[in-house]
Short mmCIF file of C-alpha atoms in Angstrom, two decimals:
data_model
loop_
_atom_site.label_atom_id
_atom_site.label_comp_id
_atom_site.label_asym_id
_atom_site.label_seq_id
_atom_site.Cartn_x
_atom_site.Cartn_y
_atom_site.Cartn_z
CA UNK W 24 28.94 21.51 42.83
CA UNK W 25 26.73 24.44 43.23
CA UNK W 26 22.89 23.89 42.47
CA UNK W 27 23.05 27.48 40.75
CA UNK W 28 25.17 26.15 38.01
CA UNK W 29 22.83 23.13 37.23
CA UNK W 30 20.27 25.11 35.25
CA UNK W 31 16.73 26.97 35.73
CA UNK W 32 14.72 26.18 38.55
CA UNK W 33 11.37 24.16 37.49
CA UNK W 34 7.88 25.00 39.08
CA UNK W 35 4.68 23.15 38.00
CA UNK W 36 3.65 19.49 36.74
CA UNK W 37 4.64 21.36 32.76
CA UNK W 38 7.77 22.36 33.79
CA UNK W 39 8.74 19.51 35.53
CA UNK W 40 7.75 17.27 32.35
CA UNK W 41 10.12 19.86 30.36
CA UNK W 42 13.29 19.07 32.67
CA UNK W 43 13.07 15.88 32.70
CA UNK W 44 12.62 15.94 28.79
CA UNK W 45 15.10 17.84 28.68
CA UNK W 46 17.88 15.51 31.07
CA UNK W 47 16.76 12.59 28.68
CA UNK W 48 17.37 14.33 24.79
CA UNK W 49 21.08 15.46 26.32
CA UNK W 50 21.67 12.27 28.31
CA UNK W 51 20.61 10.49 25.01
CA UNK W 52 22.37 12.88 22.47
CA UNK W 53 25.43 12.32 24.22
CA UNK W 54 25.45 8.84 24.34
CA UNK W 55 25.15 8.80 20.57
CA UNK W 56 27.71 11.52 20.66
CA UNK W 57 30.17 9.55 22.28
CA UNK W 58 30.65 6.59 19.56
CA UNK W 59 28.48 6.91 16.92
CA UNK W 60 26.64 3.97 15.15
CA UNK W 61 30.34 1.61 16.35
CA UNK W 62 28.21 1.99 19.85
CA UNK W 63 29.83 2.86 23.39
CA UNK W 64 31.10 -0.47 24.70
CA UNK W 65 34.58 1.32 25.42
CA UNK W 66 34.32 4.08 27.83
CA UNK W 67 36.57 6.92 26.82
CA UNK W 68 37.39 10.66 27.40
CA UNK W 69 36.51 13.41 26.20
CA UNK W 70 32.68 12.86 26.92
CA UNK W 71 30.60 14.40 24.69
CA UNK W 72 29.29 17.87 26.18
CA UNK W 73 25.58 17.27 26.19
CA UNK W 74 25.91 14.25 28.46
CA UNK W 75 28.03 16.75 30.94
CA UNK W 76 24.92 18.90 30.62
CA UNK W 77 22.19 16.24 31.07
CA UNK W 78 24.58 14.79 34.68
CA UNK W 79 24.24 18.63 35.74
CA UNK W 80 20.96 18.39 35.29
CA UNK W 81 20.28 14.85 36.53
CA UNK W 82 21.99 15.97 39.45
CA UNK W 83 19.55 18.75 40.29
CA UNK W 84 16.62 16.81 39.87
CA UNK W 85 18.28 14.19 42.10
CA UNK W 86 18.74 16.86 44.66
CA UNK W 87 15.36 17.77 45.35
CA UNK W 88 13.73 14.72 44.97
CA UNK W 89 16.36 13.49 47.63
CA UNK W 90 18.05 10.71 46.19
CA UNK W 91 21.87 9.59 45.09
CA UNK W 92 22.84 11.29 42.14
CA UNK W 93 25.23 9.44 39.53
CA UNK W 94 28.54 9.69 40.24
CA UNK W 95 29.99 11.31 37.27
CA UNK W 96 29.63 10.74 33.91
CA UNK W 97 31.03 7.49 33.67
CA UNK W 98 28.14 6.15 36.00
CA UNK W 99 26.01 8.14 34.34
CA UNK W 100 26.60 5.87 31.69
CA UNK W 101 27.40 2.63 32.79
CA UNK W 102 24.89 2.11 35.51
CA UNK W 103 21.85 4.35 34.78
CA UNK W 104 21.92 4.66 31.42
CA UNK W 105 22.98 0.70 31.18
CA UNK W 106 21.25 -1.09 33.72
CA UNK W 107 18.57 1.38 34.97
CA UNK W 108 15.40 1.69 32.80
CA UNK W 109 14.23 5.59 32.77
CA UNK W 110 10.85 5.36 34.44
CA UNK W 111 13.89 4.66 37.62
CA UNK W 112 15.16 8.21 37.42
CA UNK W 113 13.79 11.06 39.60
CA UNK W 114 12.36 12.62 36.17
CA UNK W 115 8.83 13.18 35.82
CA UNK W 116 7.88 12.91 32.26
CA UNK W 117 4.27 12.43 30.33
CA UNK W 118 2.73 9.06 30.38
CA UNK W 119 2.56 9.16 26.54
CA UNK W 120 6.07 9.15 26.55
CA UNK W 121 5.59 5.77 27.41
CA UNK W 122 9.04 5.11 29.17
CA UNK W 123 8.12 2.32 31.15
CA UNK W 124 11.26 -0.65 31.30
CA UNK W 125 12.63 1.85 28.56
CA UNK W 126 16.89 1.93 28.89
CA UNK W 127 19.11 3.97 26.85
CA UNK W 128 21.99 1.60 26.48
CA UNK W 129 21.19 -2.04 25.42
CA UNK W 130 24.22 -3.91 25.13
CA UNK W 131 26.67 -1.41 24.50
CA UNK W 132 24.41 0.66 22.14
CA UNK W 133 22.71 3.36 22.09
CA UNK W 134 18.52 1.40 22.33
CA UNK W 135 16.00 3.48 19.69
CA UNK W 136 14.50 4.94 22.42
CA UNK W 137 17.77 6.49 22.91
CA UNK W 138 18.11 7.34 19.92
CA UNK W 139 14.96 8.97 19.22
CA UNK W 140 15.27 11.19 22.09
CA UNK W 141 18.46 12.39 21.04
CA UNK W 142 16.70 13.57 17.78
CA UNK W 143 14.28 15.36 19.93
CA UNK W 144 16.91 17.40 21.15
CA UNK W 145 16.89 19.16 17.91
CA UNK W 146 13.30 20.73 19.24
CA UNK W 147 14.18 20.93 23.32
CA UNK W 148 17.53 22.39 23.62
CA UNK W 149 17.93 23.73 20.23
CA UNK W 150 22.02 22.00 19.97
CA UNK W 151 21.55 20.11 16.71
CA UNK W 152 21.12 21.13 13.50
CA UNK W 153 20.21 18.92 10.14
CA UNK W 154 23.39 17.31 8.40
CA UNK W 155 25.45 19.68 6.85
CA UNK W 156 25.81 17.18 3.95
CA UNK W 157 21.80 16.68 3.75
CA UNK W 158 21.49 20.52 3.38
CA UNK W 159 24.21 21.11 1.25
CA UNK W 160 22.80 18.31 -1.09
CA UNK W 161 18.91 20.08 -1.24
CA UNK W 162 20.42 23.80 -1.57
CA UNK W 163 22.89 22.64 -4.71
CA UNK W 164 20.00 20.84 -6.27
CA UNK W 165 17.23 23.53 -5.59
CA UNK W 166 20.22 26.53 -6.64
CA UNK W 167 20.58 24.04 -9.71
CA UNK W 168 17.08 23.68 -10.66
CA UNK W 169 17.32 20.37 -10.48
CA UNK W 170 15.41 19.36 -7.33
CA UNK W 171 15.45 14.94 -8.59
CA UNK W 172 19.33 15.41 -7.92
CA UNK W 173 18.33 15.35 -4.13
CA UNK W 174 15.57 12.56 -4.69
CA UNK W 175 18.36 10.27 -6.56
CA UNK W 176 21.05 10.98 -3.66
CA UNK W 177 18.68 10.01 -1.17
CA UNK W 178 17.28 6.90 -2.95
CA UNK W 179 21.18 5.49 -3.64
CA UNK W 180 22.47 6.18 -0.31
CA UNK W 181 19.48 4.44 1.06
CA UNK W 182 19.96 1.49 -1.07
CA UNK W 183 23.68 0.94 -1.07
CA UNK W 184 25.26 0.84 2.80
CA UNK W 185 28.60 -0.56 1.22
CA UNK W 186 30.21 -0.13 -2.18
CA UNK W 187 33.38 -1.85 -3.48
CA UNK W 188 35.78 -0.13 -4.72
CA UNK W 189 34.84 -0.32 -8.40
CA UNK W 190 31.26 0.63 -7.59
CA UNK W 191 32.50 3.44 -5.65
CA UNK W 192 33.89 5.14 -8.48
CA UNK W 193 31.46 4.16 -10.43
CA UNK W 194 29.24 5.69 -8.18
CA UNK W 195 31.22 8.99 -8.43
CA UNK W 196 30.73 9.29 -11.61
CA UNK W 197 27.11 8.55 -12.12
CA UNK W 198 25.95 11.84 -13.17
CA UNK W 199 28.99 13.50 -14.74
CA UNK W 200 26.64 16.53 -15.44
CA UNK W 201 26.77 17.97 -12.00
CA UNK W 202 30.50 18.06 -10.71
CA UNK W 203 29.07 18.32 -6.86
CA UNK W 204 27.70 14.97 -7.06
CA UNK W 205 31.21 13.08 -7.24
CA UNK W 206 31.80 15.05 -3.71
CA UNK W 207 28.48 14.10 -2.42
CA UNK W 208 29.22 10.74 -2.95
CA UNK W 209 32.73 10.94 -1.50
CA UNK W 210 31.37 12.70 1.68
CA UNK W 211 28.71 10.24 2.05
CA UNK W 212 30.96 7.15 2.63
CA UNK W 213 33.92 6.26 4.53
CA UNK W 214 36.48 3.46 4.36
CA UNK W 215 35.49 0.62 5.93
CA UNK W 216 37.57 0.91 9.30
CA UNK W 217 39.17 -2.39 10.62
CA UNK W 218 36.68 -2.93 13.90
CA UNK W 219 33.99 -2.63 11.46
CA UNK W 220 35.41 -6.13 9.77
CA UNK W 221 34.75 -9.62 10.35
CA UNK W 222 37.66 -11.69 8.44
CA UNK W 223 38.64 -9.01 6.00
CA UNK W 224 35.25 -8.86 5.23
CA UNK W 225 32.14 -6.39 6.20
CA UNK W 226 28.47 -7.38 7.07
CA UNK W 227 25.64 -6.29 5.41
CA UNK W 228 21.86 -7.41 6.99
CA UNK W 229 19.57 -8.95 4.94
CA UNK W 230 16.62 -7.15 6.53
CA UNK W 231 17.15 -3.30 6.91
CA UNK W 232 20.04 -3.28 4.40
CA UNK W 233 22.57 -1.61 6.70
CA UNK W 234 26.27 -2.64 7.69
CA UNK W 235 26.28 -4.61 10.64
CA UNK W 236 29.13 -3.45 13.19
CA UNK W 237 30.11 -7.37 14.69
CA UNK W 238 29.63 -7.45 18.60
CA UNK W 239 32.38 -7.61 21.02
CA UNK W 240 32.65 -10.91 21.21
CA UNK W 241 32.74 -11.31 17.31
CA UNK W 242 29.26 -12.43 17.13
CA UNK W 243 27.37 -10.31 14.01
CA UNK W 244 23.74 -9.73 14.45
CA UNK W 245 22.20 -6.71 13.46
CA UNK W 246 20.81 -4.25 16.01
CA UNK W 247 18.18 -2.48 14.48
CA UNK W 248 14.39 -2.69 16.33
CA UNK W 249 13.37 -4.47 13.22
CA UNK W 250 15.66 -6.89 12.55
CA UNK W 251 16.70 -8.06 16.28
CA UNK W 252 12.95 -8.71 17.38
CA UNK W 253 12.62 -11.08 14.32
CA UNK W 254 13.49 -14.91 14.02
CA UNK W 255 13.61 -15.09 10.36
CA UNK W 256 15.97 -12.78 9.60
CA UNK W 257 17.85 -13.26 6.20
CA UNK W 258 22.12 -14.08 6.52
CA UNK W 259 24.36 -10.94 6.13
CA UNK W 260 25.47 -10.45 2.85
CA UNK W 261 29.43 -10.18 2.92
CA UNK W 262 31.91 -7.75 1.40
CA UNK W 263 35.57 -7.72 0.99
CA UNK W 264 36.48 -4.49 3.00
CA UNK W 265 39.53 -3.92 1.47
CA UNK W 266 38.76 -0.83 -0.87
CA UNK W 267 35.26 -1.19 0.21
CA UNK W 268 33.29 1.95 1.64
CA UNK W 269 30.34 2.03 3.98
CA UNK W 270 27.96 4.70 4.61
CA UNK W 271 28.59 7.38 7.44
CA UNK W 272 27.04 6.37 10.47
CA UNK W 273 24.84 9.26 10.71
CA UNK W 274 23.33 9.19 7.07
CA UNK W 275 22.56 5.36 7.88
CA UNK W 276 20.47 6.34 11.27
CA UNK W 277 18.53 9.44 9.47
CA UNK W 278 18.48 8.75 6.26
CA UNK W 279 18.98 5.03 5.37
CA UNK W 280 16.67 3.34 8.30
CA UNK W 281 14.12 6.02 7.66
CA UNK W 282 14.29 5.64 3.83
CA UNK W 283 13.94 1.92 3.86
CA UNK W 284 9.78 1.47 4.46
CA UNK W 285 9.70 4.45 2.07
CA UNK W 286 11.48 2.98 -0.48
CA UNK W 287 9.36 -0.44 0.47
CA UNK W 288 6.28 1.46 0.39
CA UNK W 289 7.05 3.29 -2.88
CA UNK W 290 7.65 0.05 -4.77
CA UNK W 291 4.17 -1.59 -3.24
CA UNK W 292 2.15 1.31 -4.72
CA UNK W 293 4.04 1.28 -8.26
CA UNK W 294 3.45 -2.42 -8.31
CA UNK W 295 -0.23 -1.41 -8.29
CA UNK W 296 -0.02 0.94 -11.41
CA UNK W 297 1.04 4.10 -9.56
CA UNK W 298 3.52 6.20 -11.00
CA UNK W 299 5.38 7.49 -7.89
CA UNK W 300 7.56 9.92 -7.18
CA UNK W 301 10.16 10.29 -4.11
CA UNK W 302 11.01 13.49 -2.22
CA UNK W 303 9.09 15.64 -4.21
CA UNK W 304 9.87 19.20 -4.35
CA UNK W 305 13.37 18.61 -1.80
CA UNK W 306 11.19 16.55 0.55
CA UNK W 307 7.86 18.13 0.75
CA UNK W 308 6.50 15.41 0.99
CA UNK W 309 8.34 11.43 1.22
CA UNK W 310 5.92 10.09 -2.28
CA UNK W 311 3.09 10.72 -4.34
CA UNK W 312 1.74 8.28 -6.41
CA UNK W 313 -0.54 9.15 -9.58
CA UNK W 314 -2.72 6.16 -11.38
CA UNK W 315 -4.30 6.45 -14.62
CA UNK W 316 -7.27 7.48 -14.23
CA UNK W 317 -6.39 10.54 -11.43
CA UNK W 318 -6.28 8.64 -8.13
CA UNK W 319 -3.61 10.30 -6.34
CA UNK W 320 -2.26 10.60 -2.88
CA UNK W 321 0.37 12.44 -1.08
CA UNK W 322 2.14 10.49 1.43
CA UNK W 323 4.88 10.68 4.44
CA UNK W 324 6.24 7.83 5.84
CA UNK W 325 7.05 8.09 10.11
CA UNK W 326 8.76 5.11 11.40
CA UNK W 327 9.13 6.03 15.03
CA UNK W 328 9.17 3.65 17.97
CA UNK W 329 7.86 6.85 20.07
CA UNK W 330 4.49 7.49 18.67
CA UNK W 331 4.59 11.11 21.62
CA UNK W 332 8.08 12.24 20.07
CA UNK W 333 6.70 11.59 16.51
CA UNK W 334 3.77 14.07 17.50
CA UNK W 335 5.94 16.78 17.29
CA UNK W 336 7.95 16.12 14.09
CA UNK W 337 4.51 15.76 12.17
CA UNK W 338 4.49 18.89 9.30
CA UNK W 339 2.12 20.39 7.46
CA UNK W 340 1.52 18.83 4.48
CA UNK W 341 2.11 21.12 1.28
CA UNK W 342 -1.12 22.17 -0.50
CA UNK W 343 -0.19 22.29 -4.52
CA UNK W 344 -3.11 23.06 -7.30
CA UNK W 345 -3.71 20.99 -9.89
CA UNK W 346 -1.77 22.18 -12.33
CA UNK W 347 1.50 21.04 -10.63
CA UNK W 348 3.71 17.86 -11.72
CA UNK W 349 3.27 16.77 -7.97
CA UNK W 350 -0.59 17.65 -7.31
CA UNK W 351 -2.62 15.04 -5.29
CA UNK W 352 -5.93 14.52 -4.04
CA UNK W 353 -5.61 12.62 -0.62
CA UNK W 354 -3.09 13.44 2.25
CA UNK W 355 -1.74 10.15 4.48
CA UNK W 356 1.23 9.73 7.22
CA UNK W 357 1.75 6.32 7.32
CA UNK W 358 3.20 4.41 10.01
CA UNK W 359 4.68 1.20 9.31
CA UNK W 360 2.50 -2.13 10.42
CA UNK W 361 5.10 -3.33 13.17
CA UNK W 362 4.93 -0.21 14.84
CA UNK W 363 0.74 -0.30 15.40
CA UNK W 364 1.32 -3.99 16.46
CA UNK W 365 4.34 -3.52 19.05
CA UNK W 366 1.93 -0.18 20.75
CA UNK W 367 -1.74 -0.85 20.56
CA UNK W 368 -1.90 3.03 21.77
CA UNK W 369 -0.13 4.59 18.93
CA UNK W 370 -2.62 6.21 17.28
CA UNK W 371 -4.11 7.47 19.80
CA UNK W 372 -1.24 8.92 21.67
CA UNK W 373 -0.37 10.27 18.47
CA UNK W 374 -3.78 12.18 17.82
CA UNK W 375 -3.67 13.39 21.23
CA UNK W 376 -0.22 15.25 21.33
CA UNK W 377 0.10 16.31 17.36
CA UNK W 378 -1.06 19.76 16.66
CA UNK W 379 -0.17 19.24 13.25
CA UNK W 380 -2.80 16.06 12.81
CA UNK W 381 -5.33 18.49 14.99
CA UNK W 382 -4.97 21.53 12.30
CA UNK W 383 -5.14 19.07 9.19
CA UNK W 384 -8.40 17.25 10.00
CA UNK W 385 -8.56 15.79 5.93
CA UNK W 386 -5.54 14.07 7.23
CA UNK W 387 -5.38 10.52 7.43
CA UNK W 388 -3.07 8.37 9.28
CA UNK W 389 -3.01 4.96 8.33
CA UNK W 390 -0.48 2.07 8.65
CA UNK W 391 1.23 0.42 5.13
CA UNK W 392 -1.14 -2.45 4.39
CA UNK W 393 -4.06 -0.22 4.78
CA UNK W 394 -2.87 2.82 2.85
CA UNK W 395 -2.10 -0.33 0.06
CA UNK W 396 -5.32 -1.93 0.54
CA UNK W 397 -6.89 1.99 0.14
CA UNK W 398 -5.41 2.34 -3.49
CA UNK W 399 -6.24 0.95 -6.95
CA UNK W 400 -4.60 -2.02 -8.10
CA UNK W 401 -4.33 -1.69 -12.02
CA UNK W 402 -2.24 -3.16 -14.29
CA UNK W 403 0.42 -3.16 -15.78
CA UNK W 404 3.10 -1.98 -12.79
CA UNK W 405 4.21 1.45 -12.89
CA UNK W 406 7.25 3.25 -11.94
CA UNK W 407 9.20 4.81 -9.04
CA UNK W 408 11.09 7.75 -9.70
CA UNK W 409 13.35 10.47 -8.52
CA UNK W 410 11.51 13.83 -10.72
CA UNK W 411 8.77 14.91 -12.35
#
């Protein structure tokens, strides 16, 4: 293999930090390319491209730092990706990237790390693009005027990770106003395929809310950073899978998992009097809550393991005047209590390496149970909702 094909040639600590950032997003987009949310116990062809890209890569690096480069992609996979924790690759990489005893594979599946890195590949190699279904779903409702279609989508799809058949069509027809919502719903679920059953029967975890995909050896334990560190966890739920449908692996990584501690978060602040509102204005912002009496605040949730990845996905929050439906008088991104506790360097990685958080000084970043303790508590509960 000729060192020509493997990609630009890297000079200087910044570049160096970009190549290796760049052999970890493919490496991990690919991995979650290959098999989806079902994981990659079964090696098969075709490989997805990017990990193709990320060996070439790899191999480069490997090259000039002088030692053995994986031996296709199937080592690639099986060894380093499996059994060889990053900060063991010849990538140098910024130590608030924090990568330390981090793997991308942990039995079978693709770790968070992993797949949090493959989301950064939307920002370092430019190769994927938001759901087609996500962006068809905000352009109908903002070309309908009817932005809370969006909100309510969101919210249900968050909520409900398997549907029987009767509450499938039910489902369907939910708002028979808007013809496109029947297809959004259709898109957004799949039947549930027979690997995915236990029994006849499909999991769903009584923590994050997801299905659970049983391991190889039958065993079903959800996977998710959350649920798998805790020793309390709830029984799955169980639902006949014949007729059933469960929620497209992709909508449950980047829109379900995210949407839970939103949702959770949402409900906290209207049990304190707030009346709050979700996904305001197609997503401007994840909430704002409005008690009697004007307190407001504008809030986005980020519930990211990587507090240096998150750094980069920070926006700028919108600036409305006070004549708006969704005006509000304090800005917060939120990160979710577990998150602080698990990285006593968060925050402070995060300050460091967001140059949103830098231009928005009013900004304040706060975990849940502070931004909670922050607001009034008035009585009698209010309301979430999807519109104005």
């Amino acid at each position: 293999m000729s060192l020509t094909q493997m990609g630009p040639v890297y000079s200087g600590r910044a570049s160096a930090v970009r190549a290796g950032e760049v052999v970890l997003s493919l490496v991990a987009s690919g991995l979650v390319g290959m098999r989806g949310w079902s994981g990659v116990r079964r090696l098969q062809h075709p490989y997805d491209r990017n990990l193709q890209l990320g060996l070439d890569r790899l191999a480069a690096l490997c090259v000039r730092a002088g030692v053995g480069a994986p031996v296709g992609v199937q080592d690639l996979v099986a060894v380093w990706c499996a059994e060889r924790p990053v900060d063991a690759w010849p990538v140098e990489l910024d130590p608030d990237a924090q990568v330390g005893g981090e793997r991308l594979l942990i039995g079978g599946e693709p770790s968070e790390f992993c797949l949090e890195w493959a989301v950064a590949a939307r920002d370092v190699v430019s190769e994927v693009h938001e759901s087609t279904l996500v962006k068809h779903v905000k352009d109908t409702a903002c070309a309908l005027g009817r932005p809370e279609l969006y909100a309510r989508w969101r919210k249900f799809v968050t909520e409900h990770a398997v549907l029987e058949r009767g509450e499938f069509v039910a489902a369907k027809n939910a708002v028979l106003d808007v013809p496109q919502w029947a297809t959004w719903v259709e898109e957004s679920y799949g039947l549930v395929p027979a690997e995915a059953a236990v029994g006849g029967r499909v999991a769903v975890c009584g923590g994050c809310g997801q299905w659970i995909a049983p391991r190889a050896d039958g065993r079903v334990r959800c996977r998710v950073w959350r649920c798998a560190r805790r020793h309390d966890l709830p029984e799955p739920a169980w639902v006949e899978a014949s007729g059933a449908r469960r929620l497209e692996p992709e909508l449950v990584r980047f829109v379900a998992l995210p949407g839970r501690p939103e949702l959770d978060l949402a409900q906290r602040l209207a049990a304190r009097g707030a009346r709050v509102v979700l996904y305001p204005k197609l997503d401007a912002l994840d909430l704002v809550a409005v008690w009697p009496g004007g307190f407001s605040v504008g809030v986005d949730v980020k519930d990211w393991h990587s507090p240096y990845l998150l750094a980069r996905r920070i926006k700028t929050f919108p600036v409305w005047g006070a004549d708006d439906p969704h005006a509000y008088r304090r800005g917060f991104l939120v990160v979710p209590r577990d998150r602080l506790d698990a990285n006593p360097r968060y925050l402070d990685i995060l300050a460091r390496n967001s140059a949103a958080l830098k231009a928005q000084p009013h900004l304040k970043v706060v975990c849940d149970d502070e931004l909670v303790g922050l607001c009034p508590d008035l009585r009698p509960a209010g309301e979430v909702v999807c519109g104005p």
